CSV table of C-alpha atoms in Angstrom, one decimal:
chain,number,residue,atom,x,y,z
A,1,MET,CA,-205.1,-13.5,-157.9
A,2,ASN,CA,-205.4,-12.7,-161.5
A,3,LYS,CA,-202.3,-14.5,-162.9
A,4,ALA,CA,-203.4,-13.7,-166.6
A,5,ASN,CA,-202.1,-10.2,-166.3
A,6,HIS,CA,-198.9,-11.1,-164.6
A,7,ASN,CA,-195.9,-11.4,-166.8
A,8,GLY,CA,-192.5,-11.8,-165.5
A,9,LEU,CA,-191.7,-13.1,-161.8
A,10,GLY,CA,-194.3,-13.0,-159.2
A,11,LEU,CA,-194.0,-13.8,-155.5
A,12,THR,CA,-197.0,-14.3,-153.3
A,13,ALA,CA,-196.6,-14.2,-149.5
A,14,LEU,CA,-193.3,-15.7,-149.6
A,15,THR,CA,-191.6,-16.6,-146.4
A,16,THR,CA,-188.3,-18.1,-145.6
A,17,LEU,CA,-186.7,-18.4,-142.1
A,18,HIS,CA,-186.8,-14.8,-141.0
A,19,VAL,CA,-187.7,-13.4,-144.3
A,20,GLY,CA,-191.1,-12.3,-145.6
A,21,PRO,CA,-194.1,-12.7,-145.8
A,22,LEU,CA,-193.4,-10.4,-148.9
A,23,SER,CA,-195.2,-10.1,-152.4
A,24,TRP,CA,-193.4,-8.8,-155.2
A,25,GLN,CA,-194.2,-8.6,-158.9
A,26,ILE,CA,-191.3,-7.9,-161.3
A,27,ASN,CA,-192.2,-7.6,-165.0
A,28,ARG,CA,-190.4,-9.0,-167.9
A,29,GLY,CA,-187.4,-6.8,-169.0
A,30,SER,CA,-187.0,-4.8,-165.9
A,31,ALA,CA,-184.0,-4.7,-163.8
A,32,VAL,CA,-184.3,-3.8,-159.9
A,33,SER,CA,-181.6,-3.6,-157.1
A,34,LEU,CA,-181.5,-4.9,-153.8
A,35,ALA,CA,-179.4,-4.0,-150.9
A,36,GLY,CA,-179.5,-4.7,-147.4
A,37,GLU,CA,-177.2,-5.5,-144.3
A,38,SER,CA,-175.5,-8.7,-144.1
A,39,GLY,CA,-177.9,-11.1,-142.3
A,40,SER,CA,-180.8,-9.0,-143.4
A,41,GLY,CA,-182.2,-12.0,-145.5
A,42,LYS,CA,-181.0,-10.9,-149.2
A,43,SER,CA,-179.2,-14.1,-150.0
A,44,LEU,CA,-182.1,-16.3,-148.4
A,45,LEU,CA,-184.6,-14.5,-150.4
A,46,LEU,CA,-182.5,-15.2,-153.4
A,47,ARG,CA,-182.0,-18.9,-152.7
A,48,ALA,CA,-185.9,-19.0,-151.9
A,49,ILE,CA,-186.7,-17.5,-155.3
A,50,ALA,CA,-184.4,-20.3,-156.9
A,51,ASP,CA,-186.4,-22.6,-154.9
A,52,LEU,CA,-183.1,-24.1,-153.1
A,53,ASP,CA,-184.7,-23.8,-149.7
A,54,PRO,CA,-188.3,-24.9,-148.3
A,55,HIS,CA,-190.4,-21.7,-148.2
A,56,GLY,CA,-194.1,-20.6,-147.7
A,57,GLY,CA,-196.0,-18.9,-150.3
A,58,GLU,CA,-196.1,-18.9,-153.9
A,59,MET,CA,-193.9,-18.2,-157.1
A,60,SER,CA,-194.8,-17.8,-160.6
A,61,LEU,CA,-193.0,-16.9,-163.9
A,62,ASP,CA,-195.3,-15.2,-166.7
A,63,GLY,CA,-198.4,-16.6,-164.5
A,64,GLN,CA,-196.9,-20.4,-164.4
A,65,SER,CA,-196.7,-21.4,-161.1
A,66,ALA,CA,-193.6,-22.8,-159.9
A,67,LEU,CA,-195.4,-25.9,-158.9
A,68,SER,CA,-196.3,-26.8,-162.2
A,69,MET,CA,-192.8,-27.6,-163.3
A,70,THR,CA,-190.0,-29.6,-161.6
A,71,GLY,CA,-187.4,-28.1,-159.4
A,72,HIS,CA,-184.7,-28.2,-162.2
A,73,GLN,CA,-186.8,-26.7,-164.7
A,74,TRP,CA,-187.7,-23.9,-162.4
A,75,ARG,CA,-184.0,-23.3,-161.7
A,76,GLN,CA,-183.1,-23.4,-165.5
A,77,ARG,CA,-185.5,-20.5,-166.0
A,78,VAL,CA,-184.9,-18.7,-162.8
A,79,GLY,CA,-180.9,-18.4,-162.6
A,80,LEU,CA,-179.1,-17.7,-159.3
A,81,LEU,CA,-175.5,-16.4,-159.3
A,82,PRO,CA,-174.6,-16.8,-155.7
A,83,ALA,CA,-172.0,-14.4,-154.1
A,84,GLU,CA,-169.6,-17.4,-154.1
A,85,PRO,CA,-170.2,-19.6,-156.9
A,86,PHE,CA,-169.0,-23.4,-156.6
A,87,TRP,CA,-167.7,-25.9,-159.2
A,88,TRP,CA,-168.4,-29.4,-159.6
A,89,ALA,CA,-165.5,-30.5,-162.0
A,90,GLU,CA,-161.6,-30.1,-162.3
A,91,GLN,CA,-161.8,-28.1,-165.7
A,92,VAL,CA,-163.7,-24.9,-166.5
A,93,GLY,CA,-164.8,-26.3,-169.9
A,94,GLU,CA,-166.5,-29.4,-168.1
A,95,HIS,CA,-169.2,-26.7,-166.9
A,96,PHE,CA,-170.2,-25.8,-170.2
A,97,THR,CA,-172.5,-27.7,-172.6
A,98,ALA,CA,-171.4,-25.5,-175.4
A,99,PRO,CA,-167.9,-24.1,-174.5
A,100,GLY,CA,-167.7,-22.2,-177.9
A,101,ALA,CA,-170.9,-20.3,-177.3
A,102,ALA,CA,-169.9,-18.7,-173.9
A,103,PRO,CA,-169.4,-14.9,-173.9
A,104,LEU,CA,-165.7,-15.0,-172.9
A,105,ALA,CA,-164.5,-12.0,-174.8
A,106,GLU,CA,-167.3,-9.9,-173.6
A,107,LEU,CA,-166.4,-10.7,-170.1
A,108,GLY,CA,-162.5,-9.8,-170.7
A,109,LEU,CA,-161.8,-13.5,-170.4
A,110,PRO,CA,-159.6,-15.2,-173.4
A,111,PRO,CA,-161.0,-18.5,-175.1
A,112,GLU,CA,-158.3,-20.6,-173.4
A,113,ALA,CA,-160.3,-20.0,-170.3
A,114,MET,CA,-162.2,-23.2,-170.9
A,115,GLU,CA,-159.0,-25.3,-170.8
A,116,TRP,CA,-158.2,-23.7,-167.3
A,117,SER,CA,-158.3,-25.5,-164.1
A,118,VAL,CA,-160.9,-24.0,-161.8
A,119,SER,CA,-158.6,-24.2,-158.7
A,120,ARG,CA,-156.1,-22.0,-160.4
A,121,CYS,CA,-158.7,-19.4,-161.3
A,122,SER,CA,-158.7,-16.0,-159.3
A,123,THR,CA,-161.9,-15.2,-157.4
A,124,GLY,CA,-162.7,-12.5,-160.1
A,125,GLU,CA,-162.0,-14.9,-163.0
A,126,ARG,CA,-164.3,-17.3,-161.1
A,127,GLN,CA,-167.1,-14.8,-160.5
A,128,ARG,CA,-167.2,-13.9,-164.5
A,129,LEU,CA,-167.0,-17.5,-165.6
A,130,ALA,CA,-169.9,-18.4,-163.2
A,131,LEU,CA,-172.1,-15.8,-165.0
A,132,ALA,CA,-170.9,-17.2,-168.3
A,133,ARG,CA,-171.9,-20.7,-166.9
A,134,LEU,CA,-175.2,-19.4,-165.8
A,135,LEU,CA,-176.1,-17.7,-169.1
A,136,GLN,CA,-175.8,-20.9,-171.1
A,137,ASN,CA,-179.4,-21.9,-169.6
A,138,ARG,CA,-180.9,-18.7,-171.3
A,139,PRO,CA,-182.8,-18.1,-167.9
A,140,GLU,CA,-185.7,-15.7,-168.0
A,141,VAL,CA,-184.9,-14.4,-164.4
A,142,LEU,CA,-181.2,-13.5,-163.2
A,143,LEU,CA,-180.8,-13.4,-159.6
A,144,LEU,CA,-177.5,-11.7,-159.0
A,145,ASP,CA,-175.8,-12.0,-155.7
A,146,GLU,CA,-173.2,-9.2,-155.7
A,147,PRO,CA,-171.9,-10.3,-159.0
A,148,THR,CA,-168.9,-7.9,-159.1
A,149,ALA,CA,-167.5,-7.9,-155.5
A,150,ALA,CA,-164.3,-9.1,-156.6
A,151,LEU,CA,-163.8,-7.5,-159.9
A,152,ASP,CA,-161.5,-4.6,-160.9
A,153,PRO,CA,-163.6,-1.5,-162.5
A,154,GLN,CA,-163.0,-2.5,-166.1
A,155,SER,CA,-164.3,-6.2,-165.3
A,156,VAL,CA,-167.1,-4.7,-163.5
A,157,GLU,CA,-168.2,-2.6,-166.5
A,158,ARG,CA,-168.0,-5.6,-168.6
A,159,VAL,CA,-170.3,-7.7,-166.4
A,160,GLU,CA,-172.6,-4.6,-166.3
A,161,VAL,CA,-172.7,-4.5,-170.0
A,162,VAL,CA,-173.2,-8.4,-170.7
A,163,VAL,CA,-176.1,-8.5,-168.2
A,164,GLU,CA,-177.8,-5.2,-169.7
A,165,HIS,CA,-177.5,-6.7,-173.2
A,166,TYR,CA,-178.9,-10.1,-172.0
A,167,ARG,CA,-181.9,-8.5,-170.2
A,168,GLN,CA,-182.7,-6.5,-173.5
A,169,GLU,CA,-182.1,-9.5,-175.8
A,170,ARG,CA,-183.9,-11.9,-173.7
A,171,ASN,CA,-186.4,-9.5,-171.9
A,172,ALA,CA,-185.2,-10.8,-168.8
A,173,VAL,CA,-185.9,-10.1,-165.2
A,174,VAL,CA,-182.9,-9.0,-163.2
A,175,ILE,CA,-182.3,-8.7,-159.6
A,176,TRP,CA,-179.1,-7.3,-158.7
A,177,VAL,CA,-177.7,-7.2,-155.2
A,178,SER,CA,-175.4,-4.4,-154.7
A,179,HIS,CA,-174.1,-2.0,-151.9
A,180,ASP,CA,-172.7,0.6,-154.4
A,181,PRO,CA,-175.3,3.4,-154.9
A,182,ALA,CA,-173.7,4.3,-158.2
A,183,GLN,CA,-173.8,0.8,-159.4
A,184,ARG,CA,-177.2,0.4,-158.4
A,185,ARG,CA,-178.3,3.4,-160.5
A,186,ARG,CA,-176.5,2.0,-163.5
A,187,VAL,CA,-178.0,-1.3,-163.3
A,188,ALA,CA,-181.5,-0.9,-162.2
A,189,THR,CA,-184.5,1.4,-162.6
A,190,ARG,CA,-186.2,0.6,-159.4
A,191,HIS,CA,-184.4,0.0,-156.2
A,192,TYR,CA,-185.4,-2.1,-153.1
A,193,CYS,CA,-183.9,-2.4,-149.7
A,194,ILE,CA,-184.5,-5.4,-147.1
A,195,GLU,CA,-184.4,-4.9,-143.7
A,196,HIS,CA,-185.3,-7.3,-141.0
A,197,GLY,CA,-186.8,-9.5,-143.6
A,198,LYS,CA,-189.1,-6.9,-145.0
A,199,LEU,CA,-188.8,-5.4,-148.4
A,200,THR,CA,-189.3,-1.6,-149.1
A,201,GLU,CA,-188.6,0.4,-152.4
A,202,VAL,CA,-186.3,3.1,-151.9
A,203,THR,CA,-184.6,5.9,-153.9
A,204,VAL,CA,-180.8,5.7,-154.5
B,1,MET,CA,-168.8,-86.9,-136.7
B,2,ASN,CA,-165.1,-87.1,-135.9
B,3,PHE,CA,-164.3,-83.9,-134.0
B,4,ILE,CA,-163.0,-83.0,-130.7
B,5,ALA,CA,-165.7,-81.4,-128.4
B,6,LEU,CA,-164.4,-78.7,-126.2
B,7,ASN,CA,-164.9,-78.4,-122.4
B,8,ALA,CA,-165.3,-75.5,-120.2
B,9,TRP,CA,-161.6,-75.6,-119.2
B,10,ASP,CA,-160.6,-75.1,-122.9
B,11,LEU,CA,-162.6,-71.8,-122.9
B,12,VAL,CA,-161.0,-70.8,-119.9
B,13,ILE,CA,-157.5,-71.2,-121.0
B,14,ALA,CA,-158.5,-69.1,-124.0
B,15,ALA,CA,-160.3,-66.5,-121.8
B,16,LEU,CA,-157.1,-66.2,-119.8
B,17,LEU,CA,-155.5,-64.8,-123.1
B,18,VAL,CA,-157.9,-62.2,-123.2
B,19,VAL,CA,-157.5,-61.2,-119.6
B,20,MET,CA,-153.8,-60.9,-120.4
B,21,LEU,CA,-154.4,-58.7,-123.4
B,22,SER,CA,-156.6,-56.4,-121.1
B,23,LEU,CA,-154.0,-56.1,-118.3
B,24,LEU,CA,-151.3,-55.3,-121.0
B,25,SER,CA,-153.5,-52.4,-122.5
B,26,PHE,CA,-154.2,-51.2,-119.0
B,27,ARG,CA,-150.3,-51.0,-118.6
B,28,LEU,CA,-150.0,-49.2,-121.8
B,29,ALA,CA,-152.9,-47.0,-121.0
B,30,LEU,CA,-154.7,-47.6,-124.1
B,31,GLY,CA,-158.1,-46.9,-122.5
B,32,ILE,CA,-159.6,-50.0,-123.8
B,33,SER,CA,-158.9,-52.7,-121.3
B,34,ARG,CA,-162.3,-52.4,-119.6
B,35,LYS,CA,-163.9,-52.3,-122.9
B,36,LEU,CA,-162.2,-55.6,-124.0
B,37,LEU,CA,-163.4,-57.4,-121.0
B,38,PHE,CA,-166.8,-56.4,-121.6
B,39,ALA,CA,-166.8,-57.1,-125.3
B,40,ALA,CA,-165.5,-60.6,-124.4
B,41,LEU,CA,-168.4,-60.9,-121.8
B,42,ARG,CA,-170.8,-59.7,-124.3
B,43,THR,CA,-169.8,-61.9,-127.2
B,44,THR,CA,-169.8,-64.9,-124.8
B,45,ALA,CA,-173.3,-64.2,-123.4
B,46,GLN,CA,-174.6,-63.5,-126.9
B,47,LEU,CA,-173.1,-66.7,-128.3
B,48,LEU,CA,-174.3,-68.8,-125.4
B,49,LEU,CA,-177.9,-67.5,-125.9
B,50,ILE,CA,-178.0,-68.1,-129.6
B,51,GLY,CA,-176.5,-71.7,-129.0
B,52,PHE,CA,-179.5,-72.1,-126.3
B,53,ILE,CA,-182.0,-70.7,-129.1
B,54,LEU,CA,-180.6,-72.9,-131.8
B,55,ASN,CA,-181.0,-75.9,-129.5
B,56,LEU,CA,-184.6,-75.2,-129.0
B,57,LEU,CA,-185.1,-74.1,-132.5
B,58,PHE,CA,-183.6,-77.5,-133.8
B,59,ALA,CA,-185.6,-79.4,-131.4
B,60,ASN,CA,-188.9,-77.5,-132.3
B,61,VAL,CA,-188.9,-77.1,-136.3
B,62,HIS,CA,-191.3,-74.5,-137.0
B,63,PRO,CA,-191.3,-71.7,-139.6
B,64,GLY,CA,-192.9,-69.3,-137.2
B,65,TRP,CA,-189.9,-69.6,-134.9
B,66,VAL,CA,-187.3,-69.3,-137.7
B,67,ALA,CA,-189.2,-66.1,-138.7
B,68,LEU,CA,-189.1,-64.7,-135.3
B,69,LEU,CA,-185.5,-65.4,-134.9
B,70,ALA,CA,-184.7,-63.8,-138.4
B,71,THR,CA,-186.7,-60.7,-137.6
B,72,VAL,CA,-184.5,-60.2,-134.2
B,73,MET,CA,-181.4,-60.6,-136.2
B,74,LEU,CA,-182.6,-58.2,-138.9
B,75,LEU,CA,-183.5,-55.6,-136.2
B,76,ALA,CA,-180.1,-55.9,-134.5
B,77,ALA,CA,-178.3,-55.5,-137.7
B,78,GLY,CA,-180.5,-52.3,-138.6
B,79,ARG,CA,-179.7,-51.0,-135.2
B,80,ILE,CA,-175.9,-51.6,-135.7
B,81,VAL,CA,-175.9,-50.0,-139.1
B,82,MET,CA,-177.7,-46.7,-137.5
B,83,GLU,CA,-175.4,-46.6,-134.7
B,84,ARG,CA,-172.4,-46.6,-137.0
B,85,GLN,CA,-173.8,-43.5,-139.1
B,86,GLU,CA,-172.1,-40.2,-137.9
B,87,HIS,CA,-174.7,-38.1,-140.1
B,88,ARG,CA,-177.8,-40.5,-139.8
B,89,PHE,CA,-180.9,-39.5,-141.2
B,90,LEU,CA,-183.5,-38.3,-138.7
B,91,GLY,CA,-186.7,-40.1,-137.8
B,92,TRP,CA,-187.4,-43.5,-138.9
B,93,TRP,CA,-185.3,-43.1,-141.8
B,94,GLY,CA,-182.1,-43.4,-139.6
B,95,TYR,CA,-183.3,-47.0,-138.8
B,96,GLY,CA,-185.4,-47.7,-142.0
B,97,VAL,CA,-182.9,-47.0,-144.8
B,98,GLY,CA,-180.5,-49.7,-143.7
B,99,THR,CA,-183.0,-52.1,-142.3
B,100,LEU,CA,-185.0,-52.1,-145.5
B,101,SER,CA,-182.3,-52.7,-147.8
B,102,MET,CA,-180.9,-55.5,-145.8
B,103,PHE,CA,-184.2,-57.1,-145.3
B,104,LEU,CA,-184.9,-57.0,-149.2
B,105,SER,CA,-181.2,-58.3,-150.2
B,106,SER,CA,-180.3,-60.5,-147.4
B,107,PHE,CA,-183.7,-62.2,-147.3
B,108,ALA,CA,-184.3,-62.5,-150.9
B,109,VAL,CA,-180.7,-64.2,-151.3
B,110,THR,CA,-181.2,-66.4,-148.3
B,111,LEU,CA,-184.7,-67.5,-149.7
B,112,ILE,CA,-183.3,-68.2,-153.1
B,113,THR,CA,-180.5,-70.3,-151.6
B,114,LEU,CA,-182.9,-72.2,-149.6
B,115,LEU,CA,-185.6,-72.9,-152.3
B,116,VAL,CA,-183.4,-73.2,-155.3
B,117,ILE,CA,-179.7,-74.1,-154.3
B,118,ILE,CA,-179.5,-76.0,-151.1
B,119,ARG,CA,-183.2,-77.1,-150.8
B,120,PRO,CA,-183.3,-78.7,-147.2
B,121,GLU,CA,-186.4,-80.5,-146.2
B,122,PRO,CA,-188.2,-78.6,-145.0
B,123,TRP,CA,-186.9,-75.6,-146.7
B,124,TYR,CA,-186.9,-73.5,-143.5
B,125,GLN,CA,-184.8,-75.9,-141.7
B,126,PRO,CA,-183.2,-73.7,-139.1
B,127,GLN,CA,-179.7,-75.7,-139.3
B,128,TYR,CA,-179.3,-74.2,-142.6
B,129,ALA,CA,-181.6,-70.9,-142.7
B,130,ILE,CA,-180.3,-69.3,-139.6
B,131,PRO,CA,-176.5,-69.6,-140.3
B,132,LEU,CA,-177.0,-68.5,-143.9
B,133,LEU,CA,-179.1,-65.7,-142.9
B,134,GLY,CA,-176.4,-64.7,-140.1
B,135,MET,CA,-173.7,-64.6,-142.8
B,136,MET,CA,-175.8,-62.6,-145.1
B,137,LEU,CA,-176.8,-60.1,-142.5
B,138,GLY,CA,-173.2,-59.8,-141.0
B,139,ASN,CA,-171.8,-59.0,-144.3
B,140,THR,CA,-174.5,-56.8,-145.9
B,141,MET,CA,-174.5,-54.7,-142.6
B,142,ASN,CA,-170.8,-53.7,-143.3
B,143,GLY,CA,-171.5,-52.7,-146.9
B,144,VAL,CA,-174.7,-50.9,-146.0
B,145,ALA,CA,-173.2,-49.2,-143.0
B,146,LEU,CA,-170.0,-48.1,-145.1
B,147,GLY,CA,-172.0,-47.1,-148.1
B,148,LEU,CA,-174.5,-44.8,-146.1
B,149,GLU,CA,-171.7,-43.2,-144.1
B,150,ARG,CA,-169.8,-42.2,-147.1
B,151,LEU,CA,-173.0,-41.0,-149.0
B,152,THR,CA,-174.2,-38.8,-145.9
B,153,SER,CA,-170.6,-37.6,-144.9
B,154,SER,CA,-169.9,-36.6,-148.6
B,155,VAL,CA,-172.9,-34.9,-149.1
B,156,THR,CA,-172.3,-32.9,-145.7
B,157,GLN,CA,-169.0,-31.9,-147.1
B,158,GLN,CA,-169.9,-31.0,-150.7
B,159,ARG,CA,-173.1,-29.5,-149.9
B,160,ARG,CA,-172.0,-26.3,-151.8
B,161,VAL,CA,-170.9,-28.2,-154.9
B,162,ILE,CA,-174.2,-30.2,-155.0
B,163,GLU,CA,-176.2,-27.1,-154.7
B,164,ALA,CA,-174.1,-25.5,-157.4
B,165,ARG,CA,-175.3,-28.2,-159.8
B,166,LEU,CA,-178.8,-27.7,-158.7
B,167,ILE,CA,-178.8,-24.0,-159.3
B,168,GLN,CA,-177.5,-24.8,-162.9
B,169,GLY,CA,-180.6,-26.5,-163.4
B,170,HIS,CA,-179.3,-30.1,-163.1
B,171,PRO,CA,-182.0,-32.8,-161.9
B,172,TRP,CA,-181.1,-34.0,-158.5
B,173,CYS,CA,-180.1,-37.3,-159.6
B,174,GLU,CA,-177.4,-35.8,-161.9
B,175,ALA,CA,-176.1,-33.6,-159.0
B,176,ILE,CA,-175.8,-36.4,-156.6
B,177,SER,CA,-174.7,-39.0,-159.1
B,178,LEU,CA,-170.8,-39.0,-158.5
B,179,ILE,CA,-171.4,-39.1,-154.7
B,180,ARG,CA,-173.8,-41.9,-155.2
B,181,ARG,CA,-171.5,-44.0,-157.3
B,182,ASP,CA,-168.7,-43.5,-155.0
B,183,ALA,CA,-170.7,-44.5,-151.9
B,184,MET,CA,-171.8,-47.7,-153.7
B,185,ARG,CA,-168.3,-48.6,-154.4
B,186,VAL,CA,-167.0,-47.9,-151.0
B,187,GLY,CA,-169.7,-50.4,-149.6
B,188,MET,CA,-168.6,-53.1,-151.9
B,189,VAL,CA,-164.8,-53.0,-151.4
B,190,PRO,CA,-164.6,-55.0,-148.4
B,191,MET,CA,-166.5,-57.8,-150.1
B,192,LEU,CA,-164.1,-57.5,-153.2
B,193,ASN,CA,-161.3,-57.9,-150.9
B,194,ALA,CA,-162.8,-60.8,-149.2
B,195,MET,CA,-163.1,-62.6,-152.4
B,196,ALA,CA,-159.7,-61.8,-153.6
B,197,ALA,CA,-158.0,-62.9,-150.0
B,198,ALA,CA,-160.1,-66.1,-150.0
B,199,GLY,CA,-158.0,-69.1,-149.8
B,200,VAL,CA,-154.7,-67.3,-150.5
B,201,VAL,CA,-154.4,-65.0,-147.5
B,202,SER,CA,-157.5,-66.0,-145.2
B,203,LEU,CA,-159.2,-69.4,-144.8
B,204,PRO,CA,-162.9,-68.1,-144.6
B,205,GLY,CA,-164.5,-68.9,-141.2
B,206,MET,CA,-167.2,-71.1,-142.4
B,207,MET,CA,-164.8,-73.3,-144.3
B,208,THR,CA,-162.7,-73.5,-141.5
B,209,GLY,CA,-165.6,-74.5,-139.2
B,210,GLN,CA,-166.8,-77.2,-141.4
B,211,ILE,CA,-163.1,-78.7,-141.8
B,212,LEU,CA,-162.7,-78.5,-137.8
B,213,ALA,CA,-166.3,-80.2,-137.7
B,214,GLY,CA,-164.9,-83.0,-139.6
B,215,ALA,CA,-166.2,-82.4,-143.3
B,216,GLU,CA,-164.2,-83.1,-146.5
B,217,PRO,CA,-162.1,-80.3,-147.5
B,218,MET,CA,-163.6,-80.4,-150.9
B,219,GLU,CA,-167.2,-80.2,-149.6
B,220,ALA,CA,-166.2,-77.2,-147.3
B,221,VAL,CA,-164.7,-75.7,-150.3
B,222,LYS,CA,-167.9,-75.9,-152.3
B,223,TYR,CA,-170.1,-74.6,-149.6
B,224,GLN,CA,-167.6,-71.6,-149.1
B,225,ILE,CA,-167.7,-70.7,-153.0
B,226,LEU,CA,-171.3,-70.9,-152.5
B,227,ILE,CA,-171.4,-68.6,-149.5
B,228,MET,CA,-168.7,-66.1,-151.2
B,229,PHE,CA,-171.3,-65.7,-154.2
B,230,LEU,CA,-174.2,-65.1,-152.1
B,231,ILE,CA,-172.4,-62.6,-149.8
B,232,ALA,CA,-171.1,-60.8,-152.7
B,233,SER,CA,-174.6,-60.5,-154.3
B,234,GLY,CA,-176.2,-59.8,-150.9
B,235,THR,CA,-173.9,-57.0,-149.9
B,236,GLY,CA,-173.7,-55.6,-153.4
B,237,PHE,CA,-177.5,-55.6,-153.8
B,238,GLY,CA,-178.1,-54.4,-150.1
B,239,THR,CA,-175.4,-51.6,-150.5
B,240,MET,CA,-176.9,-50.3,-153.6
B,241,GLY,CA,-180.4,-50.2,-152.6
B,242,ALA,CA,-179.5,-48.5,-149.3
B,243,VAL,CA,-177.5,-45.9,-151.1
B,244,HIS,CA,-180.1,-45.3,-153.6
B,245,PHE,CA,-183.0,-44.8,-150.9
B,246,GLY,CA,-180.7,-42.6,-149.0
B,247,ALA,CA,-179.9,-40.4,-152.0
B,248,ARG,CA,-183.5,-40.1,-152.8
B,249,ARG,CA,-184.3,-39.2,-149.2
B,250,LEU,CA,-181.6,-36.2,-149.3
B,251,PHE,CA,-183.7,-34.4,-152.0
B,252,ASP,CA,-187.4,-33.4,-151.5
B,253,GLU,CA,-190.2,-33.1,-153.8
B,254,ARG,CA,-188.9,-29.9,-155.3
B,255,GLU,CA,-185.5,-31.4,-155.8
B,256,ARG,CA,-183.7,-29.4,-153.0
B,257,LEU,CA,-180.9,-30.7,-151.1
B,258,ARG,CA,-182.3,-31.2,-147.6
B,259,LEU,CA,-179.5,-31.8,-144.9
B,260,ASP,CA,-181.8,-30.8,-142.3
B,261,ARG,CA,-183.0,-34.5,-142.8
B,262,LEU,CA,-179.7,-35.7,-141.5
B,263,LYS,CA,-178.4,-35.6,-137.7
B,264,GLN,CA,-176.6,-32.4,-137.6
B,265,THR,CA,-173.0,-32.4,-136.4
B,266,GLU,CA,-171.0,-29.1,-135.1
B,267,HIS,CA,-169.2,-28.7,-138.4
B,268,TYR,CA,-172.8,-27.9,-140.0
B,269,SER,CA,-173.4,-24.3,-140.7
B,270,SER,CA,-176.1,-22.7,-142.9
């Protein structure tokens, strides 16, 4: 494999449970959308890319193999936003190293959100806060698993704008899982579908 | 020595009490009357056996025999620790994590005691070595079993929370730190309670035994204090070791949480 030419996220013969083997090259700065029925393996694929599950094949970022760094270093650079994010502390602010720097206003959240108790946040608030939490690491790859599923239209737009700005500013790779064709056209330039663990490019 | 030896009838009378208890629990349908009798028989057989073995051992003092008995005791303790785990590690780890930690802490503490503190002649004198090791193992076993059980059950319940931290890019040891601390603490609580209750609520068994056997109370107390300290450190180190090795085993070389390394129960789902 000619790694020197590869900038961005590279997957080679990736396999995890019933997904793959699939090879995928997504260049820096590009956004792709991913759809597939539940059980098709979307979330498994994202988990494998974030190196949370044992998998076959190889992964690289800007030609650097995942194995050349530790698991946590890879996950700091390849950020996953799960469909249902979990929290490990009581208060929202405890999950942030620099609570002041989080893009709360852009996500339609008040500055006091940092003092909120996680258990009292709505699903939509948690989803947006989890995005803010993830962006702290300044990841070069964003794996977004239905990030706007629980949001009202106004918040959906805000999330789309925040991700778009982040992609441009950081020249990041974005993989956005969504079932809404209109949203897929808004947030991505290339579109993929996963079916029985196989990946195909589609038009939406 | 001025103590009253027991004869067989004395034990029969005590056994009748257990039989009465068993009958009563049968009447109350507690479902443990048979278990109770079996446990009483088992304890009798095991104690008679160890008495017989100790007699042999005292008559033939040889480090090989002491080492053999110590190994058997360790393996038995390891088995009990494993059986008490609901979410035990699969493969050799299920047995190894607890056994190795008990070996390291109990044997080290017992050796220090024999070589530096009590200094019997020879140092492996079974009259000292075996009861000391037995007390160490018996207590360390509880701490290790409690600590490991808390570790593996918390991890199973809080899988998503730990993964949230891994996703955020935290190193594995940070992601497990709170659970690990909690498990170590849980394993050491019984030992702390025992030290707090000693002499006030309970007269510890070893001291009672020495007094029954005719020892001076103050001499028995000094031994008991020594034993308390040894048990506290042995249990503490053993529990820390077991939880430490166990936590390491829950993550692989890519710092992924590997619950598939634990025996799965029906609540587990991917």
